[in-house]
Structure formats: structure tokens, C-alpha cells
Amino acid sequence: DGGITQSPKYLFRKEGQNVTLSCEQNLNHDAMYWYRQDPGQGLRLIYYSQIVNDFQKGDIAEGYSVSREKKESFPLTVTSAQKNPTAFYLCASRRTSVYTGELFFGEGSRLTVL
Amino acid sequence: EDKVVQSPLSLVVHEGDTVTLNCSYEVTNFRSLLWYKQEKKAPTFLFMLTSSGIEKKSGRLSSILDKKELFSILNITATQTGDSAIYLCAWGPNSGNTPLVFGKGTRLSVIA
């Protein structure tokens, strides 16, 4: 079955530690996205990538970093510079060869900073 | 300034009620408007609207777009407890590669 796999589903970290959230897709999608979700805030865009080895900042990129070395993978690192990292993180992808607005989402990763 | 504004932000109804969720959006560079349902984790796609006045339906859910007044509504008839979720509206700019912009969502609670 094709889809998007995020891991881990739950993660705890101490302040000052970097953590990396994994996102892998086997849908052969070109574009991948990271969103952050806080209660009452909807989805806010952190970073996105349209092709391998290229990515752009979203609305709230400060304190985060990404890489896109393979088409299937788009990991997100939450650095110690992110002041309020506790949140639910969603990875998504979509095709770009034929325009379609639909995003496909992973199950999410919930990060808690202790 | 928010490009996508949803209302109400939360709503509690009884089973069997009909609900209408609202989404207004910015006009610039509009291409499409999408609705998603989020129950626990991953949002699931409901509708994509690109043309005014054409209603899209799926079971008890329906949605329509008004490009003149810049809004969309999502209707749910005969609500069930399984409809309890966050409903997200997203605005799609006129470029296949540009990210969707999401509203804050409407949290719907359906009680028995």
C-alpha cells in the first residue's frame, strides 16, 4: 500500500536537544511538506520541497532544518533554537507533474519537550 | 492577516442536527479550495472546489464554492458522533507547486 510513514509517533526530549522526525513516502510524489499543528491554530507550514536537493522555508521555519537527499525522504530536525517545540508535526506530499491540490498526510509525530 | 478564515472555531451539536461550516479566503491568485477532516491524526481529504456554484456531495456531506463572495461552506446533514472532528479548509494558489494555506479549523463535537 502506498502512503506516508512518519516516525516516531511520540517523542520526548529535554530542552536543549535536537531531534529528527522521519518522513518517508512511496507515492512517487515530487513535493513534500512539513506542517506544525497547535491547538486552535490549524496547520502552519514549516518547510517544503518540490524536488530533490531543494527546499524552501515556510511561515515558521525558525528553529527547524530539513534535507531532501532522496525523493522518498524529507526528515525534519527540531533544533534547540526552536523556543516552543512541543507540538504535533505532520508530513505531507503531493504530485506536481499534474496539478492537483490534494495533499496526502502521514499519521503525525507528537513531540513533547520536558 | 489570515488568508483563510474559518467559522465557527468550535461547535457542539446533537446527533441528527444539520451543521454548516464556513470558510472565507483571500482572492489573490485563487486556484482551488479544499476541505479536510481530521479525527485523531492524519487529515483526510473531503472535497476540492474550483468552480462557483457546483455542489460536491459525498453521502451526508456537501460543499459549495462562491467565488464572487470568496467563501465556501461545508454542510453535514443528520450528524452522527462519528462526524466529530476538526474540519480544515485550505486555499490553493494558482500554481501547482505552491503550498496550500490552511485555516485554523472548526472543531465539531456531535453528542448523542
PDB file of C-alpha atoms in Angstrom:
ATOM      1  CA  ASP A   1       0.000   0.000   0.000  1.00  0.00           C
ATOM      2  CA  GLY A   2       1.277   3.435  -0.895  1.00  0.00           C
ATOM      3  CA  GLY A   3       1.434   6.085   1.727  1.00  0.00           C
ATOM      4  CA  ILE A   4       3.431   8.330   4.002  1.00  0.00           C
ATOM      5  CA  THR A   5       5.154   6.979   7.090  1.00  0.00           C
ATOM      6  CA  GLN A   6       6.204   9.235   9.929  1.00  0.00           C
ATOM      7  CA  SER A   7       8.291   8.154  12.863  1.00  0.00           C
ATOM      8  CA  PRO A   8       8.396   8.208  15.755  1.00  0.00           C
ATOM      9  CA  LYS A   9       4.735   8.704  16.598  1.00  0.00           C
ATOM     10  CA  TYR A  10       5.589  10.050  20.048  1.00  0.00           C
ATOM     11  CA  LEU A  11       8.826  11.640  21.130  1.00  0.00           C
ATOM     12  CA  PHE A  12      10.020  13.234  24.338  1.00  0.00           C
ATOM     13  CA  ARG A  13      13.078  15.388  24.561  1.00  0.00           C
ATOM     14  CA  LYS A  14      14.808  17.543  27.084  1.00  0.00           C
ATOM     15  CA  GLU A  15      15.342  21.212  26.470  1.00  0.00           C
ATOM     16  CA  GLY A  16      18.485  21.896  24.504  1.00  0.00           C
ATOM     17  CA  GLN A  17      18.408  18.674  22.500  1.00  0.00           C
ATOM     18  CA  ASN A  18      17.973  18.401  18.751  1.00  0.00           C
ATOM     19  CA  VAL A  19      15.558  15.781  17.476  1.00  0.00           C
ATOM     20  CA  THR A  20      14.890  14.488  13.981  1.00  0.00           C
ATOM     21  CA  LEU A  21      11.477  13.418  12.749  1.00  0.00           C
ATOM     22  CA  SER A  22      11.388  10.987   9.869  1.00  0.00           C
ATOM     23  CA  CYS A  23       9.046  11.167   6.865  1.00  0.00           C
ATOM     24  CA  GLU A  24       9.104   8.591   4.073  1.00  0.00           C
ATOM     25  CA  GLN A  25       6.694   8.286   1.154  1.00  0.00           C
ATOM     26  CA  ASN A  26       6.313   5.624  -1.531  1.00  0.00           C
ATOM     27  CA  LEU A  27       3.772   7.519  -3.612  1.00  0.00           C
ATOM     28  CA  ASN A  28       6.393   8.785  -6.056  1.00  0.00           C
ATOM     29  CA  HIS A  29       5.372  12.343  -5.211  1.00  0.00           C
ATOM     30  CA  ASP A  30       7.707  15.166  -6.072  1.00  0.00           C
ATOM     31  CA  ALA A  31       6.617  17.661  -3.438  1.00  0.00           C
ATOM     32  CA  MET A  32       6.823  17.143   0.314  1.00  0.00           C
ATOM     33  CA  TYR A  33       5.804  19.394   3.188  1.00  0.00           C
ATOM     34  CA  TRP A  34       6.126  19.741   6.943  1.00  0.00           C
ATOM     35  CA  TYR A  35       3.345  21.335   8.957  1.00  0.00           C
ATOM     36  CA  ARG A  36       3.080  22.090  12.640  1.00  0.00           C
ATOM     37  CA  GLN A  37      -0.251  21.896  14.433  1.00  0.00           C
ATOM     38  CA  ASP A  38      -1.000  23.509  17.779  1.00  0.00           C
ATOM     39  CA  PRO A  39      -4.423  23.539  19.437  1.00  0.00           C
ATOM     40  CA  GLY A  40      -6.663  26.079  17.747  1.00  0.00           C
ATOM     41  CA  GLN A  41      -4.005  27.021  15.174  1.00  0.00           C
ATOM     42  CA  GLY A  42      -4.735  24.853  12.181  1.00  0.00           C
ATOM     43  CA  LEU A  43      -1.734  23.746  10.132  1.00  0.00           C
ATOM     44  CA  ARG A  44       1.233  26.066   9.763  1.00  0.00           C
ATOM     45  CA  LEU A  45       3.886  25.428   7.135  1.00  0.00           C
ATOM     46  CA  ILE A  46       7.457  24.873   8.331  1.00  0.00           C
ATOM     47  CA  TYR A  47       9.346  23.810   5.195  1.00  0.00           C
ATOM     48  CA  TYR A  48       8.562  22.350   1.808  1.00  0.00           C
ATOM     49  CA  SER A  49      10.460  20.750  -1.026  1.00  0.00           C
ATOM     50  CA  GLN A  50       9.433  20.458  -4.654  1.00  0.00           C
ATOM     51  CA  ILE A  51      12.395  18.442  -5.915  1.00  0.00           C
ATOM     52  CA  VAL A  52      15.376  16.571  -4.557  1.00  0.00           C
ATOM     53  CA  ASN A  53      18.151  18.735  -3.138  1.00  0.00           C
ATOM     54  CA  ASP A  54      15.926  21.803  -2.986  1.00  0.00           C
ATOM     55  CA  PHE A  55      13.652  23.136  -0.262  1.00  0.00           C
ATOM     56  CA  GLN A  56      12.052  26.418   0.805  1.00  0.00           C
ATOM     57  CA  LYS A  57      11.156  27.957   4.125  1.00  0.00           C
ATOM     58  CA  GLY A  58       7.546  28.164   5.118  1.00  0.00           C
ATOM     59  CA  ASP A  59       5.895  30.587   7.511  1.00  0.00           C
ATOM     60  CA  ILE A  60       7.509  29.290  10.712  1.00  0.00           C
ATOM     61  CA  ALA A  61      10.909  27.882   9.675  1.00  0.00           C
ATOM     62  CA  GLU A  62      12.954  29.395  12.506  1.00  0.00           C
ATOM     63  CA  GLY A  63      14.464  26.718  14.729  1.00  0.00           C
ATOM     64  CA  TYR A  64      13.920  23.934  12.187  1.00  0.00           C
ATOM     65  CA  SER A  65      16.020  22.383   9.432  1.00  0.00           C
ATOM     66  CA  VAL A  66      15.332  19.861   6.662  1.00  0.00           C
ATOM     67  CA  SER A  67      17.087  17.918   3.928  1.00  0.00           C
ATOM     68  CA  ARG A  68      15.888  16.287   0.720  1.00  0.00           C
ATOM     69  CA  GLU A  69      18.597  13.925  -0.458  1.00  0.00           C
ATOM     70  CA  LYS A  70      16.161  11.344  -1.797  1.00  0.00           C
ATOM     71  CA  LYS A  71      12.771  11.752  -3.408  1.00  0.00           C
ATOM     72  CA  GLU A  72      11.168   9.452  -0.841  1.00  0.00           C
ATOM     73  CA  SER A  73      12.528  11.085   2.276  1.00  0.00           C
ATOM     74  CA  PHE A  74      12.139  14.507   3.901  1.00  0.00           C
ATOM     75  CA  PRO A  75      13.355  14.496   7.527  1.00  0.00           C
ATOM     76  CA  LEU A  76      12.738  17.432   9.835  1.00  0.00           C
ATOM     77  CA  THR A  77      15.172  18.398  12.593  1.00  0.00           C
ATOM     78  CA  VAL A  78      13.827  20.392  15.500  1.00  0.00           C
ATOM     79  CA  THR A  79      16.816  22.241  16.871  1.00  0.00           C
ATOM     80  CA  SER A  80      17.434  23.664  20.310  1.00  0.00           C
ATOM     81  CA  ALA A  81      16.855  27.087  18.781  1.00  0.00           C
ATOM     82  CA  GLN A  82      13.143  26.357  18.471  1.00  0.00           C
ATOM     83  CA  LYS A  83      11.730  28.062  21.547  1.00  0.00           C
ATOM     84  CA  ASN A  84       8.449  26.235  21.788  1.00  0.00           C
ATOM     85  CA  PRO A  85       8.813  22.871  20.044  1.00  0.00           C
ATOM     86  CA  THR A  86       6.060  20.942  21.807  1.00  0.00           C
ATOM     87  CA  ALA A  87       3.519  20.307  19.048  1.00  0.00           C
ATOM     88  CA  PHE A  88       2.048  17.823  16.613  1.00  0.00           C
ATOM     89  CA  TYR A  89       4.035  17.584  13.364  1.00  0.00           C
ATOM     90  CA  LEU A  90       2.506  16.456  10.099  1.00  0.00           C
ATOM     91  CA  CYS A  91       4.336  15.488   6.935  1.00  0.00           C
ATOM     92  CA  ALA A  92       2.515  15.599   3.600  1.00  0.00           C
ATOM     93  CA  SER A  93       3.173  15.080  -0.073  1.00  0.00           C
ATOM     94  CA  ARG A  94       1.524  15.609  -3.432  1.00  0.00           C
ATOM     95  CA  ARG A  95       2.152  15.158  -7.124  1.00  0.00           C
ATOM     96  CA  THR A  96       3.264  18.157  -9.126  1.00  0.00           C
ATOM     97  CA  SER A  97       3.562  16.693 -12.608  1.00  0.00           C
ATOM     98  CA  VAL A  98      -0.195  17.061 -12.995  1.00  0.00           C
ATOM     99  CA  TYR A  99      -1.771  19.803 -10.963  1.00  0.00           C
ATOM    100  CA  THR A 100      -3.794  18.557  -8.071  1.00  0.00           C
ATOM    101  CA  GLY A 101      -4.356  20.385  -4.856  1.00  0.00           C
ATOM    102  CA  GLU A 102      -4.831  17.275  -2.760  1.00  0.00           C
ATOM    103  CA  LEU A 103      -2.246  16.652  -0.076  1.00  0.00           C
ATOM    104  CA  PHE A 104      -1.662  13.206   1.370  1.00  0.00           C
ATOM    105  CA  PHE A 105      -0.726  13.194   5.038  1.00  0.00           C
ATOM    106  CA  GLY A 106       1.218  10.949   7.352  1.00  0.00           C
ATOM    107  CA  GLU A 107      -0.110   9.969  10.786  1.00  0.00           C
ATOM    108  CA  GLY A 108       1.932  12.632  12.532  1.00  0.00           C
ATOM    109  CA  SER A 109       4.581  12.827  15.219  1.00  0.00           C
ATOM    110  CA  ARG A 110       3.817  14.307  18.611  1.00  0.00           C
ATOM    111  CA  LEU A 111       6.832  15.959  20.193  1.00  0.00           C
ATOM    112  CA  THR A 112       6.874  16.871  23.873  1.00  0.00           C
ATOM    113  CA  VAL A 113       9.686  18.840  25.438  1.00  0.00           C
ATOM    114  CA  LEU A 114      10.164  18.108  29.104  1.00  0.00           C
TER     115      LEU A 114
ATOM    116  CA  GLU B   1      -3.528  38.811   8.030  1.00  0.00           C
ATOM    117  CA  ASP B   2      -5.031  35.354   7.678  1.00  0.00           C
ATOM    118  CA  LYS B   3      -5.659  34.262   4.127  1.00  0.00           C
ATOM    119  CA  VAL B   4      -8.179  31.605   5.149  1.00  0.00           C
ATOM    120  CA  VAL B   5     -10.711  32.271   7.898  1.00  0.00           C
ATOM    121  CA  GLN B   6     -12.953  29.533   9.236  1.00  0.00           C
ATOM    122  CA  SER B   7     -16.011  29.926  11.412  1.00  0.00           C
ATOM    123  CA  PRO B   8     -17.108  28.951  13.894  1.00  0.00           C
ATOM    124  CA  LEU B   9     -13.908  27.774  15.553  1.00  0.00           C
ATOM    125  CA  SER B  10     -15.846  25.225  17.579  1.00  0.00           C
ATOM    126  CA  LEU B  11     -19.352  23.859  17.548  1.00  0.00           C
ATOM    127  CA  VAL B  12     -21.311  21.380  19.637  1.00  0.00           C
ATOM    128  CA  VAL B  13     -24.447  19.797  18.192  1.00  0.00           C
ATOM    129  CA  HIS B  14     -26.709  16.858  18.885  1.00  0.00           C
ATOM    130  CA  GLU B  15     -26.930  13.778  16.711  1.00  0.00           C
ATOM    131  CA  GLY B  16     -29.316  14.342  13.826  1.00  0.00           C
ATOM    132  CA  ASP B  17     -28.660  18.086  13.583  1.00  0.00           C
ATOM    133  CA  THR B  18     -27.521  19.727  10.359  1.00  0.00           C
ATOM    134  CA  VAL B  19     -24.400  21.890  10.529  1.00  0.00           C
ATOM    135  CA  THR B  20     -22.850  24.435   8.226  1.00  0.00           C
ATOM    136  CA  LEU B  21     -19.167  25.253   8.449  1.00  0.00           C
ATOM    137  CA  ASN B  22     -17.820  28.385   6.813  1.00  0.00           C
ATOM    138  CA  CYS B  23     -14.562  29.234   5.095  1.00  0.00           C
ATOM    139  CA  SER B  24     -13.639  32.585   3.581  1.00  0.00           C
ATOM    140  CA  TYR B  25     -10.447  33.167   1.633  1.00  0.00           C
ATOM    141  CA  GLU B  26      -8.278  35.787   0.036  1.00  0.00           C
ATOM    142  CA  VAL B  27      -8.923  36.468  -3.624  1.00  0.00           C
ATOM    143  CA  THR B  28      -5.379  36.812  -4.861  1.00  0.00           C
ATOM    144  CA  ASN B  29      -4.227  34.099  -7.222  1.00  0.00           C
ATOM    145  CA  PHE B  30      -7.025  31.690  -6.304  1.00  0.00           C
ATOM    146  CA  ARG B  31      -6.998  28.251  -7.847  1.00  0.00           C
ATOM    147  CA  SER B  32      -8.847  25.874  -5.555  1.00  0.00           C
ATOM    148  CA  LEU B  33     -10.343  25.406  -2.129  1.00  0.00           C
ATOM    149  CA  LEU B  34     -10.049  22.123  -0.267  1.00  0.00           C
ATOM    150  CA  TRP B  35     -11.773  20.622   2.755  1.00  0.00           C
ATOM    151  CA  TYR B  36     -10.201  18.040   5.059  1.00  0.00           C
ATOM    152  CA  LYS B  37     -11.463  16.091   8.069  1.00  0.00           C
ATOM    153  CA  GLN B  38      -9.085  15.383  10.940  1.00  0.00           C
ATOM    154  CA  GLU B  39     -10.255  12.930  13.568  1.00  0.00           C
ATOM    155  CA  LYS B  40      -7.189  11.893  15.508  1.00  0.00           C
ATOM    156  CA  LYS B  41      -4.066  12.232  13.451  1.00  0.00           C
ATOM    157  CA  ALA B  42      -3.840  12.471   9.664  1.00  0.00           C
ATOM    158  CA  PRO B  43      -6.267  14.823   7.913  1.00  0.00           C
ATOM    159  CA  THR B  44      -8.276  13.041   5.240  1.00  0.00           C
ATOM    160  CA  PHE B  45      -9.360  14.695   2.015  1.00  0.00           C
ATOM    161  CA  LEU B  46     -13.031  15.525   1.554  1.00  0.00           C
ATOM    162  CA  PHE B  47     -13.508  17.906  -1.379  1.00  0.00           C
ATOM    163  CA  MET B  48     -11.676  20.136  -3.793  1.00  0.00           C
ATOM    164  CA  LEU B  49     -13.640  23.025  -5.282  1.00  0.00           C
ATOM    165  CA  THR B  50     -12.556  25.118  -8.223  1.00  0.00           C
ATOM    166  CA  SER B  51     -15.791  26.381  -9.797  1.00  0.00           C
ATOM    167  CA  SER B  52     -18.526  28.522  -8.315  1.00  0.00           C
ATOM    168  CA  GLY B  53     -21.980  27.145  -7.744  1.00  0.00           C
ATOM    169  CA  ILE B  54     -21.212  23.489  -8.342  1.00  0.00           C
ATOM    170  CA  GLU B  55     -22.068  21.441  -5.296  1.00  0.00           C
ATOM    171  CA  LYS B  56     -19.937  18.465  -4.455  1.00  0.00           C
ATOM    172  CA  LYS B  57     -21.525  15.690  -2.430  1.00  0.00           C
ATOM    173  CA  SER B  58     -20.370  12.634  -0.592  1.00  0.00           C
ATOM    174  CA  GLY B  59     -23.032  10.924   1.456  1.00  0.00           C
ATOM    175  CA  ARG B  60     -24.249  13.341   4.109  1.00  0.00           C
ATOM    176  CA  LEU B  61     -21.514  15.858   3.351  1.00  0.00           C
ATOM    177  CA  SER B  62     -21.704  18.516   0.681  1.00  0.00           C
ATOM    178  CA  SER B  63     -19.751  21.626  -0.174  1.00  0.00           C
ATOM    179  CA  ILE B  64     -20.077  24.568  -2.477  1.00  0.00           C
ATOM    180  CA  LEU B  65     -17.903  27.479  -3.512  1.00  0.00           C
ATOM    181  CA  ASP B  66     -18.865  31.094  -4.149  1.00  0.00           C
ATOM    182  CA  LYS B  67     -16.011  32.774  -5.978  1.00  0.00           C
ATOM    183  CA  LYS B  68     -17.778  36.102  -6.142  1.00  0.00           C
ATOM    184  CA  GLU B  69     -18.232  36.356  -2.374  1.00  0.00           C
ATOM    185  CA  LEU B  70     -14.986  34.460  -1.665  1.00  0.00           C
ATOM    186  CA  PHE B  71     -16.300  31.743   0.594  1.00  0.00           C
ATOM    187  CA  SER B  72     -17.147  28.095   0.797  1.00  0.00           C
ATOM    188  CA  ILE B  73     -19.450  26.136   3.052  1.00  0.00           C
ATOM    189  CA  LEU B  74     -19.372  22.555   4.187  1.00  0.00           C
ATOM    190  CA  ASN B  75     -22.731  21.062   5.134  1.00  0.00           C
ATOM    191  CA  ILE B  76     -23.234  17.942   7.168  1.00  0.00           C
ATOM    192  CA  THR B  77     -26.769  16.615   7.447  1.00  0.00           C
ATOM    193  CA  ALA B  78     -28.091  14.142  10.020  1.00  0.00           C
ATOM    194  CA  THR B  79     -24.887  14.381  12.025  1.00  0.00           C
ATOM    195  CA  GLN B  80     -23.515  11.331  13.818  1.00  0.00           C
ATOM    196  CA  THR B  81     -20.998  11.038  16.636  1.00  0.00           C
ATOM    197  CA  GLY B  82     -18.506   9.812  14.046  1.00  0.00           C
ATOM    198  CA  ASP B  83     -18.605  13.244  12.438  1.00  0.00           C
ATOM    199  CA  SER B  84     -16.845  14.669  15.483  1.00  0.00           C
ATOM    200  CA  ALA B  85     -13.553  16.013  14.158  1.00  0.00           C
ATOM    201  CA  ILE B  86     -11.646  19.109  13.180  1.00  0.00           C
ATOM    202  CA  TYR B  87     -12.647  20.308   9.727  1.00  0.00           C
ATOM    203  CA  LEU B  88      -9.888  22.137   7.888  1.00  0.00           C
ATOM    204  CA  CYS B  89     -10.276  24.434   4.930  1.00  0.00           C
ATOM    205  CA  ALA B  90      -7.282  25.137   2.676  1.00  0.00           C
ATOM    206  CA  TRP B  91      -6.749  27.672  -0.094  1.00  0.00           C
ATOM    207  CA  GLY B  92      -4.788  26.607  -3.132  1.00  0.00           C
ATOM    208  CA  PRO B  93      -2.957  29.311  -5.112  1.00  0.00           C
ATOM    209  CA  ASN B  94      -2.767  29.273  -8.878  1.00  0.00           C
ATOM    210  CA  SER B  95       0.403  27.250  -9.064  1.00  0.00           C
ATOM    211  CA  GLY B  96       0.761  23.523  -8.774  1.00  0.00           C
ATOM    212  CA  ASN B  97       3.864  23.807  -6.632  1.00  0.00           C
ATOM    213  CA  THR B  98       2.790  26.469  -4.178  1.00  0.00           C
ATOM    214  CA  PRO B  99       1.791  25.109  -0.777  1.00  0.00           C
ATOM    215  CA  LEU B 100      -1.769  25.105   0.430  1.00  0.00           C
ATOM    216  CA  VAL B 101      -2.677  27.639   3.102  1.00  0.00           C
ATOM    217  CA  PHE B 102      -4.845  26.254   5.892  1.00  0.00           C
ATOM    218  CA  GLY B 103      -7.358  27.949   8.130  1.00  0.00           C
ATOM    219  CA  LYS B 104      -7.447  27.354  11.877  1.00  0.00           C
ATOM    220  CA  GLY B 105     -10.116  24.698  11.548  1.00  0.00           C
ATOM    221  CA  THR B 106     -13.546  24.154  13.063  1.00  0.00           C
ATOM    222  CA  ARG B 107     -13.772  21.662  15.897  1.00  0.00           C
ATOM    223  CA  LEU B 108     -17.119  19.887  15.632  1.00  0.00           C
ATOM    224  CA  SER B 109     -18.425  17.817  18.514  1.00  0.00           C
ATOM    225  CA  VAL B 110     -21.533  15.715  17.967  1.00  0.00           C
ATOM    226  CA  ILE B 111     -23.143  14.427  21.145  1.00  0.00           C
ATOM    227  CA  ALA B 112     -25.672  11.634  21.425  1.00  0.00           C
TER     228      ALA B 112
END
